[in-house]
Every structure is written in structure tokens, then in C-alpha cells.
PDB file of C-alpha atoms in Angstrom:
ATOM      1  CA  MET A 233      29.392  41.627 -43.039  1.00 26.00           C
ATOM      2  CA  THR A 234      32.074  40.001 -44.298  1.00 30.00           C
ATOM      3  CA  ASN A 235      32.298  36.383 -45.416  1.00 38.00           C
ATOM      4  CA  SER A 236      35.126  35.381 -42.938  1.00 38.00           C
ATOM      5  CA  SER A 237      33.357  37.202 -39.995  1.00 43.00           C
ATOM      6  CA  THR A 238      29.906  35.264 -40.727  1.00 46.00           C
ATOM      7  CA  SER A 239      31.483  32.253 -41.161  1.00 44.00           C
ATOM      8  CA  ASP A 240      33.420  32.350 -38.167  1.00 53.00           C
ATOM      9  CA  GLN A 241      30.526  33.432 -35.925  1.00 82.00           C
ATOM     10  CA  VAL A 242      28.707  31.582 -33.720  1.00 91.00           C
ATOM     11  CA  ILE A 243      24.687  30.251 -35.620  1.00 94.00           C
ATOM     12  CA  LEU A 244      21.906  29.064 -33.874  1.00 95.00           C
ATOM     13  CA  ALA A 245      19.259  28.198 -36.294  1.00 95.00           C
ATOM     14  CA  THR A 246      15.506  27.033 -34.676  1.00 96.00           C
ATOM     15  CA  GLY A 247      12.256  25.703 -37.073  1.00 95.00           C
ATOM     16  CA  GLY A 248       9.384  23.726 -36.604  1.00 92.00           C
ATOM     17  CA  TYR A 249       5.508  23.751 -36.696  1.00 91.00           C
ATOM     18  CA  ASP A 250       4.936  27.612 -37.171  1.00 88.00           C
ATOM     19  CA  HIS A 251       6.926  26.859 -40.969  1.00 91.00           C
ATOM     20  CA  THR A 252       9.502  29.218 -40.141  1.00 93.00           C
ATOM     21  CA  ILE A 253      13.359  29.133 -39.516  1.00 94.00           C
ATOM     22  CA  LYS A 254      14.871  31.984 -37.136  1.00 94.00           C
ATOM     23  CA  LEU A 255      18.429  32.973 -36.328  1.00 94.00           C
ATOM     24  CA  TRP A 256      19.395  33.970 -33.374  1.00 94.00           C
ATOM     25  CA  GLN A 257      21.996  36.468 -31.429  1.00 93.00           C
ATOM     26  CA  VAL A 258      23.043  33.697 -28.900  1.00 93.00           C
ATOM     27  CA  ASN A 259      24.323  36.320 -26.507  1.00 91.00           C
ATOM     28  CA  SER A 260      21.618  38.934 -26.415  1.00 93.00           C
ATOM     29  CA  GLY A 261      18.343  36.020 -27.611  1.00 93.00           C
ATOM     30  CA  VAL A 262      17.280  38.093 -29.815  1.00 94.00           C
ATOM     31  CA  CYS A 263      15.841  37.161 -33.601  1.00 94.00           C
ATOM     32  CA  ARG A 264      18.258  38.840 -36.411  1.00 90.00           C
ATOM     33  CA  HIS A 265      16.475  36.555 -39.227  1.00 91.00           C
ATOM     34  CA  THR A 266      13.315  34.377 -39.910  1.00 93.00           C
ATOM     35  CA  SER A 267      13.154  32.564 -43.397  1.00 90.00           C
ATOM     36  CA  GLN A 268       9.799  31.146 -44.525  1.00 87.00           C
ATOM     37  CA  HIS A 269       9.456  27.363 -44.731  1.00 88.00           C
ATOM     38  CA  THR A 270       6.146  27.460 -46.410  1.00 82.00           C
ATOM     39  CA  GLU A 271       5.153  23.863 -47.927  1.00 84.00           C
ATOM     40  CA  SER A 272       5.389  21.880 -44.204  1.00 90.00           C
ATOM     41  CA  GLN A 273       6.803  22.326 -40.339  1.00 93.00           C
ATOM     42  CA  VAL A 274      10.956  21.906 -40.221  1.00 94.00           C
ATOM     43  CA  ASN A 275      11.731  18.300 -39.274  1.00 95.00           C
ATOM     44  CA  ALA A 276      15.744  18.669 -39.210  1.00 96.00           C
ATOM     45  CA  LEU A 277      18.421  21.310 -39.558  1.00 97.00           C
ATOM     46  CA  ALA A 278      21.777  21.113 -40.078  1.00 97.00           C
ATOM     47  CA  ILE A 279      24.901  24.180 -40.705  1.00 96.00           C
ATOM     48  CA  THR A 280      27.489  23.270 -43.457  1.00 96.00           C
ATOM     49  CA  PRO A 281      31.315  22.735 -42.400  1.00 95.00           C
ATOM     50  CA  ASP A 282      32.089  26.407 -44.413  1.00 94.00           C
ATOM     51  CA  LYS A 283      29.236  27.494 -42.497  1.00 94.00           C
ATOM     52  CA  GLN A 284      27.174  29.466 -45.325  1.00 94.00           C
ATOM     53  CA  LEU A 285      24.446  27.196 -45.837  1.00 94.00           C
ATOM     54  CA  LEU A 286      21.585  25.524 -43.696  1.00 95.00           C
ATOM     55  CA  ALA A 287      20.096  22.966 -44.675  1.00 96.00           C
ATOM     56  CA  ALA A 288      16.447  22.271 -43.288  1.00 95.00           C
ATOM     57  CA  ALA A 289      14.661  18.713 -44.059  1.00 95.00           C
ATOM     58  CA  GLY A 290      10.184  19.018 -44.307  1.00 93.00           C
ATOM     59  CA  HIS A 291       8.119  17.129 -46.239  1.00 94.00           C
ATOM     60  CA  GLN A 292       9.118  15.392 -49.209  1.00 92.00           C
ATOM     61  CA  HIS A 293      12.117  18.244 -49.855  1.00 90.00           C
ATOM     62  CA  ILE A 294      15.274  19.410 -48.308  1.00 94.00           C
ATOM     63  CA  ARG A 295      15.414  23.323 -48.323  1.00 93.00           C
ATOM     64  CA  MET A 296      19.071  24.783 -48.261  1.00 93.00           C
ATOM     65  CA  TYR A 297      19.349  28.538 -47.135  1.00 94.00           C
ATOM     66  CA  ASP A 298      21.799  30.976 -47.664  1.00 93.00           C
ATOM     67  CA  LEU A 299      23.229  32.498 -43.929  1.00 93.00           C
ATOM     68  CA  MET A 300      25.395  34.945 -46.012  1.00 89.00           C
ATOM     69  CA  SER A 301      22.494  36.933 -47.265  1.00 87.00           C
ATOM     70  CA  ASN A 302      19.321  38.442 -45.876  1.00 84.00           C
ATOM     71  CA  SER A 303      17.160  36.394 -48.106  1.00 84.00           C
ATOM     72  CA  THR A 304      14.364  34.524 -46.419  1.00 85.00           C
ATOM     73  CA  SER A 305      14.090  32.136 -49.535  1.00 87.00           C
ATOM     74  CA  PRO A 306      15.705  29.054 -50.226  1.00 89.00           C
ATOM     75  CA  VAL A 307      18.393  29.388 -52.896  1.00 89.00           C
ATOM     76  CA  ILE A 308      18.127  25.573 -53.385  1.00 89.00           C
ATOM     77  CA  ASN A 309      15.750  22.805 -53.405  1.00 88.00           C
ATOM     78  CA  TYR A 310      16.604  19.285 -53.259  1.00 89.00           C
ATOM     79  CA  GLU A 311      12.908  17.142 -54.403  1.00 83.00           C
ATOM     80  CA  GLY A 312      12.552  13.348 -54.813  1.00 77.00           C
ATOM     81  CA  MET A 313      11.167  12.167 -51.678  1.00 83.00           C
ATOM     82  CA  ILE A 314       7.142  11.032 -51.064  1.00 87.00           C
ATOM     83  CA  LYS A 315       7.194  11.910 -47.320  1.00 93.00           C
ATOM     84  CA  ASN A 316       8.686  13.560 -44.422  1.00 93.00           C
ATOM     85  CA  VAL A 317      12.694  14.061 -44.707  1.00 95.00           C
ATOM     86  CA  THR A 318      13.436  13.343 -40.750  1.00 96.00           C
ATOM     87  CA  GLY A 319      17.344  13.920 -40.639  1.00 96.00           C
ATOM     88  CA  VAL A 320      19.800  15.848 -42.588  1.00 97.00           C
ATOM     89  CA  GLY A 321      23.334  15.967 -41.980  1.00 97.00           C
ATOM     90  CA  PHE A 322      27.343  16.583 -43.687  1.00 97.00           C
ATOM     91  CA  HIS A 323      30.806  15.076 -44.742  1.00 96.00           C
ATOM     92  CA  GLU A 324      32.976  17.201 -42.640  1.00 95.00           C
ATOM     93  CA  GLU A 325      34.781  18.777 -46.188  1.00 94.00           C
ATOM     94  CA  GLY A 326      31.197  19.371 -47.281  1.00 92.00           C
ATOM     95  CA  LYS A 327      31.583  17.019 -50.398  1.00 93.00           C
ATOM     96  CA  TRP A 328      27.779  15.186 -49.891  1.00 95.00           C
ATOM     97  CA  MET A 329      25.330  16.013 -47.458  1.00 96.00           C
ATOM     98  CA  PHE A 330      23.043  12.548 -45.917  1.00 97.00           C
ATOM     99  CA  THR A 331      19.562  12.415 -45.560  1.00 97.00           C
ATOM    100  CA  GLY A 332      17.119  10.150 -43.946  1.00 97.00           C
ATOM    101  CA  GLY A 333      13.603   9.842 -44.344  1.00 96.00           C
ATOM    102  CA  GLU A 334       9.785   7.876 -43.499  1.00 97.00           C
ATOM    103  CA  ASP A 335      10.247   6.848 -47.316  1.00 96.00           C
ATOM    104  CA  CYS A 336      12.328   4.330 -46.143  1.00 97.00           C
ATOM    105  CA  SER A 337      15.230   5.393 -46.977  1.00 96.00           C
ATOM    106  CA  ALA A 338      18.800   7.079 -46.559  1.00 96.00           C
ATOM    107  CA  ARG A 339      19.999   8.353 -49.347  1.00 95.00           C
ATOM    108  CA  ILE A 340      23.593  10.407 -50.427  1.00 95.00           C
ATOM    109  CA  TRP A 341      23.289  13.944 -52.077  1.00 94.00           C
ATOM    110  CA  ASP A 342      26.433  14.993 -54.088  1.00 92.00           C
ATOM    111  CA  LEU A 343      27.139  18.737 -52.989  1.00 90.00           C
ATOM    112  CA  ARG A 344      29.521  19.379 -55.965  1.00 86.00           C
ATOM    113  CA  SER A 345      27.299  18.109 -58.445  1.00 81.00           C
ATOM    114  CA  LYS A 346      25.138  20.784 -60.497  1.00 76.00           C
ATOM    115  CA  ASN A 347      22.855  17.940 -60.777  1.00 78.00           C
ATOM    116  CA  LEU A 348      20.238  17.967 -57.400  1.00 82.00           C
ATOM    117  CA  GLN A 349      19.305  14.516 -58.012  1.00 81.00           C
ATOM    118  CA  CYS A 350      19.996  11.599 -54.920  1.00 88.00           C
ATOM    119  CA  GLN A 351      23.641   9.971 -55.725  1.00 89.00           C
ATOM    120  CA  ARG A 352      22.577   6.847 -53.351  1.00 94.00           C
ATOM    121  CA  ILE A 353      19.513   4.980 -51.389  1.00 94.00           C
ATOM    122  CA  PHE A 354      20.198   2.552 -48.800  1.00 96.00           C
ATOM    123  CA  GLN A 355      16.710   0.947 -48.356  1.00 96.00           C
ATOM    124  CA  VAL A 356      15.475  -0.287 -45.613  1.00 96.00           C
ATOM    125  CA  ASN A 357      11.494  -2.087 -44.221  1.00 97.00           C
ATOM    126  CA  ALA A 358      10.398   0.660 -41.618  1.00 97.00           C
ATOM    127  CA  PRO A 359      10.159   4.306 -42.074  1.00 97.00           C
ATOM    128  CA  VAL A 360      13.766   6.009 -41.022  1.00 98.00           C
ATOM    129  CA  ASN A 361      13.346   8.365 -38.135  1.00 97.00           C
ATOM    130  CA  CYS A 362      17.222   9.228 -37.730  1.00 97.00           C
ATOM    131  CA  VAL A 363      20.431   8.848 -39.533  1.00 98.00           C
ATOM    132  CA  CYS A 364      24.112  10.152 -37.848  1.00 97.00           C
ATOM    133  CA  LEU A 365      27.536   9.802 -39.797  1.00 97.00           C
ATOM    134  CA  HIS A 366      30.694   8.223 -38.282  1.00 96.00           C
ATOM    135  CA  PRO A 367      33.948  10.246 -37.555  1.00 95.00           C
ATOM    136  CA  ASN A 368      35.354   8.579 -40.347  1.00 93.00           C
ATOM    137  CA  GLN A 369      33.042   9.664 -43.121  1.00 94.00           C
ATOM    138  CA  SER A 370      32.828   6.288 -44.223  1.00 94.00           C
ATOM    139  CA  GLU A 371      29.435   4.662 -42.432  1.00 95.00           C
ATOM    140  CA  LEU A 372      26.121   5.866 -41.612  1.00 96.00           C
ATOM    141  CA  ILE A 373      24.021   4.968 -38.859  1.00 97.00           C
ATOM    142  CA  VAL A 374      20.143   5.030 -39.751  1.00 98.00           C
ATOM    143  CA  GLY A 375      17.519   4.295 -36.935  1.00 98.00           C
ATOM    144  CA  ASP A 376      13.907   3.032 -38.295  1.00 98.00           C
ATOM    145  CA  GLN A 377      10.926   3.291 -36.909  1.00 97.00           C
ATOM    146  CA  GLY A 378      10.788  -0.863 -36.801  1.00 97.00           C
ATOM    147  CA  GLY A 379      13.542  -0.804 -34.000  1.00 97.00           C
ATOM    148  CA  ILE A 380      16.129  -1.603 -36.298  1.00 97.00           C
ATOM    149  CA  ILE A 381      19.597   0.013 -36.246  1.00 97.00           C
ATOM    150  CA  HIS A 382      21.493  -0.105 -39.574  1.00 96.00           C
ATOM    151  CA  LEU A 383      25.709   0.481 -39.593  1.00 95.00           C
ATOM    152  CA  TRP A 384      26.003   1.310 -43.843  1.00 95.00           C
ATOM    153  CA  ASP A 385      29.153   0.958 -44.894  1.00 94.00           C
ATOM    154  CA  LEU A 386      29.267   3.584 -47.501  1.00 94.00           C
ATOM    155  CA  LYS A 387      32.599   2.014 -49.218  1.00 92.00           C
ATOM    156  CA  THR A 388      31.261  -1.728 -49.527  1.00 92.00           C
ATOM    157  CA  ASP A 389      27.398  -0.939 -49.138  1.00 92.00           C
ATOM    158  CA  HIS A 390      27.617  -3.612 -46.757  1.00 91.00           C
ATOM    159  CA  ASN A 391      25.109  -3.205 -43.324  1.00 92.00           C
ATOM    160  CA  GLU A 392      25.461  -4.612 -39.953  1.00 91.00           C
ATOM    161  CA  GLN A 393      22.058  -4.407 -37.972  1.00 94.00           C
ATOM    162  CA  LEU A 394      21.025  -4.227 -34.781  1.00 94.00           C
ATOM    163  CA  ILE A 395      17.534  -4.803 -32.305  1.00 96.00           C
ATOM    164  CA  PRO A 396      18.164  -3.259 -28.973  1.00 96.00           C
ATOM    165  CA  GLU A 397      14.312  -4.044 -27.986  1.00 96.00           C
ATOM    166  CA  PRO A 398      11.911  -5.565 -30.149  1.00 94.00           C
ATOM    167  CA  ASP A 399       8.245  -3.579 -30.695  1.00 95.00           C
ATOM    168  CA  THR A 400      10.007   0.377 -30.948  1.00 97.00           C
ATOM    169  CA  SER A 401      10.999   2.798 -32.917  1.00 98.00           C
ATOM    170  CA  ILE A 402      14.317   4.189 -32.211  1.00 98.00           C
ATOM    171  CA  GLN A 403      14.020   8.018 -32.812  1.00 97.00           C
ATOM    172  CA  SER A 404      17.750   9.684 -32.479  1.00 97.00           C
ATOM    173  CA  VAL A 405      21.460   8.145 -32.601  1.00 98.00           C
ATOM    174  CA  SER A 406      24.517   9.928 -31.582  1.00 97.00           C
ATOM    175  CA  ILE A 407      27.941   9.035 -31.879  1.00 97.00           C
ATOM    176  CA  ASP A 408      30.875  10.761 -30.257  1.00 96.00           C
ATOM    177  CA  PRO A 409      33.375  13.182 -32.006  1.00 95.00           C
ATOM    178  CA  GLU A 410      36.057  10.175 -31.536  1.00 93.00           C
ATOM    179  CA  GLY A 411      33.878   7.457 -32.797  1.00 93.00           C
ATOM    180  CA  LYS A 412      34.122   5.325 -30.001  1.00 94.00           C
ATOM    181  CA  MET A 413      30.746   5.244 -28.569  1.00 96.00           C
ATOM    182  CA  VAL A 414      26.685   4.840 -30.272  1.00 97.00           C
ATOM    183  CA  ALA A 415      23.611   6.285 -28.242  1.00 98.00           C
ATOM    184  CA  ALA A 416      20.435   5.725 -29.596  1.00 98.00           C
ATOM    185  CA  VAL A 417      16.856   6.288 -27.854  1.00 98.00           C
ATOM    186  CA  ASN A 418      13.282   4.662 -28.561  1.00 97.00           C
ATOM    187  CA  ASN A 419       9.966   5.733 -28.057  1.00 97.00           C
ATOM    188  CA  LYS A 420       9.605   3.895 -24.716  1.00 96.00           C
ATOM    189  CA  GLY A 421      12.099   6.336 -23.329  1.00 97.00           C
ATOM    190  CA  SER A 422      14.660   3.544 -23.216  1.00 97.00           C
ATOM    191  CA  CYS A 423      18.593   4.880 -23.887  1.00 98.00           C
ATOM    192  CA  PHE A 424      21.174   2.093 -25.395  1.00 98.00           C
ATOM    193  CA  ILE A 425      24.998   2.734 -25.167  1.00 97.00           C
ATOM    194  CA  TRP A 426      27.746   0.739 -27.411  1.00 97.00           C
ATOM    195  CA  SER A 427      31.409   0.290 -27.515  1.00 95.00           C
ATOM    196  CA  ILE A 428      32.520   1.008 -31.452  1.00 93.00           C
ATOM    197  CA  THR A 429      35.575  -0.999 -32.902  1.00 89.00           C
ATOM    198  CA  SER A 430      37.026  -0.097 -35.679  1.00 79.00           C
ATOM    199  CA  ALA A 431      38.536  -2.471 -37.664  1.00 68.00           C
ATOM    200  CA  GLU A 432      41.290  -1.793 -40.278  1.00 66.00           C
ATOM    201  CA  LEU A 433      39.037  -3.787 -43.282  1.00 65.00           C
ATOM    202  CA  GLY A 434      35.853  -3.681 -42.932  1.00 69.00           C
ATOM    203  CA  PRO A 435      32.781  -2.495 -40.711  1.00 78.00           C
ATOM    204  CA  SER A 436      33.079  -1.469 -37.356  1.00 87.00           C
ATOM    205  CA  LYS A 437      31.444  -3.600 -34.736  1.00 89.00           C
ATOM    206  CA  LEU A 438      28.898  -2.287 -32.075  1.00 91.00           C
ATOM    207  CA  SER A 439      29.385  -4.021 -28.464  1.00 92.00           C
ATOM    208  CA  PRO A 440      26.367  -3.800 -25.951  1.00 93.00           C
ATOM    209  CA  ARG A 441      27.873  -1.402 -22.997  1.00 94.00           C
ATOM    210  CA  HIS A 442      24.715   0.442 -21.397  1.00 96.00           C
ATOM    211  CA  HIS A 443      21.157   0.495 -21.181  1.00 97.00           C
ATOM    212  CA  ILE A 444      19.082   3.495 -19.258  1.00 96.00           C
ATOM    213  CA  ALA A 445      16.037   3.664 -18.254  1.00 95.00           C
ATOM    214  CA  ALA A 446      15.632   7.433 -19.764  1.00 94.00           C
ATOM    215  CA  HIS A 447      12.946   8.257 -19.697  1.00 93.00           C
ATOM    216  CA  ARG A 448       8.812   7.329 -18.633  1.00 93.00           C
ATOM    217  CA  ARG A 449       7.608   8.404 -22.078  1.00 93.00           C
ATOM    218  CA  TYR A 450       8.883   9.025 -25.315  1.00 93.00           C
ATOM    219  CA  ALA A 451      12.242   9.524 -26.013  1.00 95.00           C
ATOM    220  CA  LEU A 452      12.593  12.341 -28.786  1.00 94.00           C
ATOM    221  CA  SER A 453      15.989  12.802 -28.975  1.00 96.00           C
ATOM    222  CA  CYS A 454      20.269  12.131 -27.744  1.00 97.00           C
ATOM    223  CA  SER A 455      23.476  13.760 -28.767  1.00 97.00           C
ATOM    224  CA  LEU A 456      26.952  12.812 -26.915  1.00 98.00           C
ATOM    225  CA  SER A 457      28.862  16.108 -25.831  1.00 97.00           C
ATOM    226  CA  PRO A 458      31.858  17.216 -27.872  1.00 97.00           C
ATOM    227  CA  ASP A 459      34.453  16.073 -25.651  1.00 96.00           C
ATOM    228  CA  SER A 460      32.580  12.536 -25.210  1.00 96.00           C
ATOM    229  CA  LYS A 461      31.877  12.802 -21.309  1.00 97.00           C
ATOM    230  CA  LEU A 462      28.462  13.912 -21.363  1.00 97.00           C
ATOM    231  CA  LEU A 463      24.915  12.664 -23.000  1.00 97.00           C
ATOM    232  CA  VAL A 464      21.635  14.524 -23.685  1.00 97.00           C
ATOM    233  CA  THR A 465      18.605  12.741 -23.972  1.00 97.00           C
ATOM    234  CA  CYS A 466      15.323  14.977 -24.257  1.00 95.00           C
ATOM    235  CA  SER A 467      11.875  13.603 -24.115  1.00 95.00           C
ATOM    236  CA  ALA A 468       8.045  13.596 -24.001  1.00 91.00           C
ATOM    237  CA  ASP A 469       8.206  13.964 -20.074  1.00 92.00           C
ATOM    238  CA  GLN A 470       8.720  17.998 -20.673  1.00 90.00           C
ATOM    239  CA  THR A 471      12.770  17.084 -19.708  1.00 93.00           C
ATOM    240  CA  ALA A 472      16.110  16.812 -20.749  1.00 94.00           C
ATOM    241  CA  ARG A 473      18.146  15.001 -18.916  1.00 96.00           C
ATOM    242  CA  LEU A 474      22.253  14.936 -18.457  1.00 97.00           C
ATOM    243  CA  TRP A 475      24.001  11.698 -18.169  1.00 97.00           C
ATOM    244  CA  GLU A 476      27.879  11.411 -17.386  1.00 97.00           C
ATOM    245  CA  THR A 477      29.438   8.790 -19.990  1.00 97.00           C
ATOM    246  CA  GLU A 478      31.671   7.338 -17.279  1.00 94.00           C
ATOM    247  CA  ASN A 479      28.997   5.262 -15.584  1.00 93.00           C
ATOM    248  CA  PHE A 480      25.731   6.835 -17.127  1.00 95.00           C
ATOM    249  CA  SER A 481      24.903   8.280 -14.000  1.00 97.00           C
ATOM    250  CA  LEU A 482      22.201  11.063 -14.110  1.00 97.00           C
ATOM    251  CA  VAL A 483      24.105  14.824 -13.629  1.00 96.00           C
ATOM    252  CA  MET A 484      20.705  16.570 -13.892  1.00 94.00           C
ATOM    253  CA  GLU A 485      17.183  17.164 -14.869  1.00 94.00           C
ATOM    254  CA  LEU A 486      17.281  19.961 -16.698  1.00 92.00           C
ATOM    255  CA  LYS A 487      13.248  21.188 -16.673  1.00 90.00           C
ATOM    256  CA  HIS A 488      11.086  24.645 -16.605  1.00 86.00           C
ATOM    257  CA  ASP A 489       7.731  25.138 -15.786  1.00 83.00           C
ATOM    258  CA  SER A 490       6.317  26.047 -19.155  1.00 77.00           C
ATOM    259  CA  GLN A 491       8.602  23.888 -20.917  1.00 80.00           C
ATOM    260  CA  ARG A 492       6.623  20.977 -22.754  1.00 88.00           C
ATOM    261  CA  TRP A 493       8.093  18.278 -24.906  1.00 91.00           C
ATOM    262  CA  VAL A 494      11.875  18.687 -25.606  1.00 94.00           C
ATOM    263  CA  TRP A 495      12.757  18.084 -29.217  1.00 92.00           C
ATOM    264  CA  ASP A 496      16.395  18.864 -29.957  1.00 96.00           C
ATOM    265  CA  ALA A 497      19.417  19.441 -28.266  1.00 96.00           C
ATOM    266  CA  ALA A 498      22.798  20.716 -28.882  1.00 97.00           C
ATOM    267  CA  PHE A 499      25.964  21.187 -27.262  1.00 97.00           C
ATOM    268  CA  SER A 500      28.545  23.957 -26.763  1.00 96.00           C
ATOM    269  CA  ALA A 501      31.845  23.430 -28.781  1.00 95.00           C
ATOM    270  CA  ASP A 502      33.337  23.368 -25.091  1.00 95.00           C
ATOM    271  CA  SER A 503      30.596  20.951 -23.290  1.00 96.00           C
ATOM    272  CA  LYS A 504      29.284  23.207 -21.098  1.00 96.00           C
ATOM    273  CA  TYR A 505      26.366  24.710 -22.366  1.00 97.00           C
ATOM    274  CA  LEU A 506      23.374  23.122 -24.042  1.00 96.00           C
ATOM    275  CA  ILE A 507      21.012  24.184 -25.986  1.00 96.00           C
ATOM    276  CA  THR A 508      17.092  22.650 -25.997  1.00 96.00           C
ATOM    277  CA  ALA A 509      13.720  23.196 -28.045  1.00 94.00           C
ATOM    278  CA  SER A 510      10.753  22.917 -26.715  1.00 92.00           C
ATOM    279  CA  SER A 511       7.096  22.148 -28.010  1.00 89.00           C
ATOM    280  CA  ASP A 512       6.455  25.964 -26.073  1.00 92.00           C
ATOM    281  CA  GLY A 513       7.863  27.943 -28.758  1.00 92.00           C
ATOM    282  CA  ILE A 514      10.879  28.567 -26.760  1.00 95.00           C
ATOM    283  CA  ALA A 515      14.687  27.404 -27.304  1.00 95.00           C
ATOM    284  CA  ARG A 516      16.965  27.499 -24.218  1.00 95.00           C
ATOM    285  CA  LEU A 517      20.546  27.679 -23.553  1.00 96.00           C
ATOM    286  CA  TRP A 518      21.503  26.110 -20.078  1.00 96.00           C
ATOM    287  CA  ASN A 519      24.481  26.334 -17.714  1.00 96.00           C
ATOM    288  CA  LEU A 520      25.559  22.961 -17.804  1.00 96.00           C
ATOM    289  CA  ASP A 521      27.791  24.120 -14.812  1.00 95.00           C
ATOM    290  CA  THR A 522      24.580  25.391 -12.541  1.00 94.00           C
ATOM    291  CA  GLY A 523      21.785  23.632 -14.266  1.00 94.00           C
ATOM    292  CA  ASN A 524      20.663  26.999 -14.987  1.00 95.00           C
ATOM    293  CA  ILE A 525      18.988  28.471 -18.039  1.00 95.00           C
ATOM    294  CA  GLU A 526      21.070  31.468 -19.043  1.00 95.00           C
ATOM    295  CA  ARG A 527      18.799  32.728 -22.210  1.00 95.00           C
ATOM    296  CA  GLU A 528      15.651  32.349 -23.468  1.00 95.00           C
ATOM    297  CA  TYR A 529      15.104  32.436 -27.464  1.00 96.00           C
ATOM    298  CA  SER A 530      10.853  33.323 -27.888  1.00 92.00           C
ATOM    299  CA  GLY A 531       9.404  34.303 -31.257  1.00 88.00           C
ATOM    300  CA  HIS A 532       7.902  30.997 -32.727  1.00 91.00           C
ATOM    301  CA  GLN A 533       4.241  30.296 -32.650  1.00 92.00           C
ATOM    302  CA  LYS A 534       4.330  26.756 -32.466  1.00 93.00           C
ATOM    303  CA  PRO A 535       6.585  24.037 -31.175  1.00 91.00           C
ATOM    304  CA  ILE A 536      10.166  24.093 -31.970  1.00 93.00           C
ATOM    305  CA  THR A 537      11.117  20.521 -32.915  1.00 94.00           C
ATOM    306  CA  ALA A 538      14.436  21.202 -34.803  1.00 94.00           C
ATOM    307  CA  LEU A 539      17.601  23.250 -34.101  1.00 96.00           C
ATOM    308  CA  ALA A 540      21.096  23.707 -35.152  1.00 96.00           C
ATOM    309  CA  TYR A 541      24.228  25.241 -33.752  1.00 96.00           C
ATOM    310  CA  SER A 542      27.831  25.840 -34.212  1.00 94.00           C
ATOM    311  CA  ASP A 543      30.204  27.915 -32.388  1.00 90.00           C
ATOM    312  CA  THR A 544      33.486  26.638 -33.906  1.00 81.00           C
ATOM    313  CA  PRO A 545      35.639  28.001 -36.319  1.00 73.00           C
ATOM    314  CA  SER A 546      34.170  26.913 -40.035  1.00 65.00           C
ATOM    315  CA  GLN A 547      36.110  24.046 -41.892  1.00 58.00           C
ATOM    316  CA  SER A 548      37.604  25.177 -45.094  1.00 44.00           C
ATOM    317  CA  THR A 549      35.700  23.518 -47.899  1.00 37.00           C
ATOM    318  CA  PRO A 550      37.296  22.726 -51.248  1.00 34.00           C
ATOM    319  CA  ASN A 551      35.415  25.146 -54.105  1.00 33.00           C
ATOM    320  CA  LEU A 552      32.465  23.533 -55.195  1.00 30.00           C
TER     321      LEU A 552
END
């Protein structure tokens, strides 16, 4: 397989409590590759913009796997965290990686450096559950177990704080590709949405827009669609729920008799399909026009807690 065809192919990766990461043929549902993640469960997965590497966040480390080779072992190991790494993602040009962790920090890692040490640390007062990057590539949105959402301006190091609901834990945050809307879910099943206004000088401002009582049980993740028209929330109530973002009415509930906790979800680039990861060890591809399951990805022995999906052409990345 040539580099160009690999970097432009559809990539679906899943990971979980069975200490493995699986790569799937999306159309057939066949597992084409299994990598061992021996030291811990997989908490989060992310694909580099050039689609060459897969980052897996685990306990006290991030492992990078080469998507271009048949090797099942990681090619780069980032160490130095003392607890679980809960979130991972990348600058759009692949210059740096960001992570969040239960050591009460968000971190920036320079991917161009041969030194695998963290370059910058943003310290908060509670374990970090989630982190996402603003499309402007200069602000990180960090959610913690104390119920605080932090907006960290990477240019100035300034940060703003929001507490949408006291005495809760922020489980997941998402920002739409246009940078106009942020969603967050917490452990009481609430979902909060803010509008973002970007200032020419200074940090973006978040203005409350909507509150949804999305689930009766623990919410685990949320994600805004690439076309910004849909929001998915996932929960311990064994469902994923789809909301439209015009007035935040419920579009459909995605559930299956054997589905357990729904940990993670990812939209296709055209926002017409959704892939979910569940505690029953199965990932599912849903057709959002019909609400039907188009494909199941079965092979994990324990809950799937993270997935990463990309069906867009790779971003050209400067030589590192």
C-alpha cells in the first residue's frame, strides 16, 4: 500500500478496556489490524492531520502507532504524566499535540522536537476529563471534574472560567468547525451550549445559548457535527441522542438491545453517518437519515471506550 493511498483512505480506530487498538475496514466491518496497548486501557484516540500516526492516551502515557506499517508496537512513547491521560488531539498542521489528564493539567507537546518532553502545562485544581482545540488553533477548551470549563488562550496564557452547573463533573467538550458554538456534557446528563464571539484582540467570549436535560444518567461524551447542524450526546443510559442545533430539539435516539454505555461517537465528514463505541464491545455505524445501523464492528473483548475516525483527505504537513 502506497503512502498516498493510505493517507487518503478512511480510518476507523477503536480502543478500550481489553488493552487493544483495532483498525477497521469501514465498509466491510472487518478488523484489518490489532495493536497491543499492554500497560493500560485506552482512554482516548486521535489521528494526526497527515493520517500517518494514531495517538492513544492511556495511564501515565501517550503511545503513537504508525498507521502506515503493519507493526503492532508503538513507534513513539510520551511519558511523564502521573495519572490517566484523558484527552488527546492535534494542531491542524501537526505542529503540536495537546492532552488533558487526571494530574489536573492540560499539556502542549511539540511534535517537531526530538525531545519528547511537554513544552507547556496549564494547571487547574481538579482532574481534567476533556480538552478540545478552537479552530483558530490558539485556544484550548478544558473541562474538569470540579465542573469548571477553562478557556486557555495559548497566545497570552490568559484563561477564562465557566461553571455551568455546580457540583458536577464536565465529561466532554466539543466545538463546531466554524468556531461559533461550544457544547459540554456533565455527569448529571446535562448538556450546555454557548455561542462564541471572537475578539480581534484578546480571548474569545462564551455566551450561554441553551441547556438540554439530555440524559437521565451520566453523560459520557458530546460532539458537534462537521456541518454544525447536529449535536450528539452519549450516555450511561445506553443511548446516543442526536439534536439539531437550530433550536436543540431531539432528532432521534440511537439505541440497540445489546448496547450498553455509549462512550464515544464520531461523525462522518458529510455529517450523514455516526459511529458509536459501546460497553458491549461493539462499534456501530448509524445512518442518520434512517436511524438504522449500517455496520457493526465486533472483536473487542471488553468495553470500547474510545474511537477515532477520519474520512477526509490528509492535511499536508510540513516535514518534521
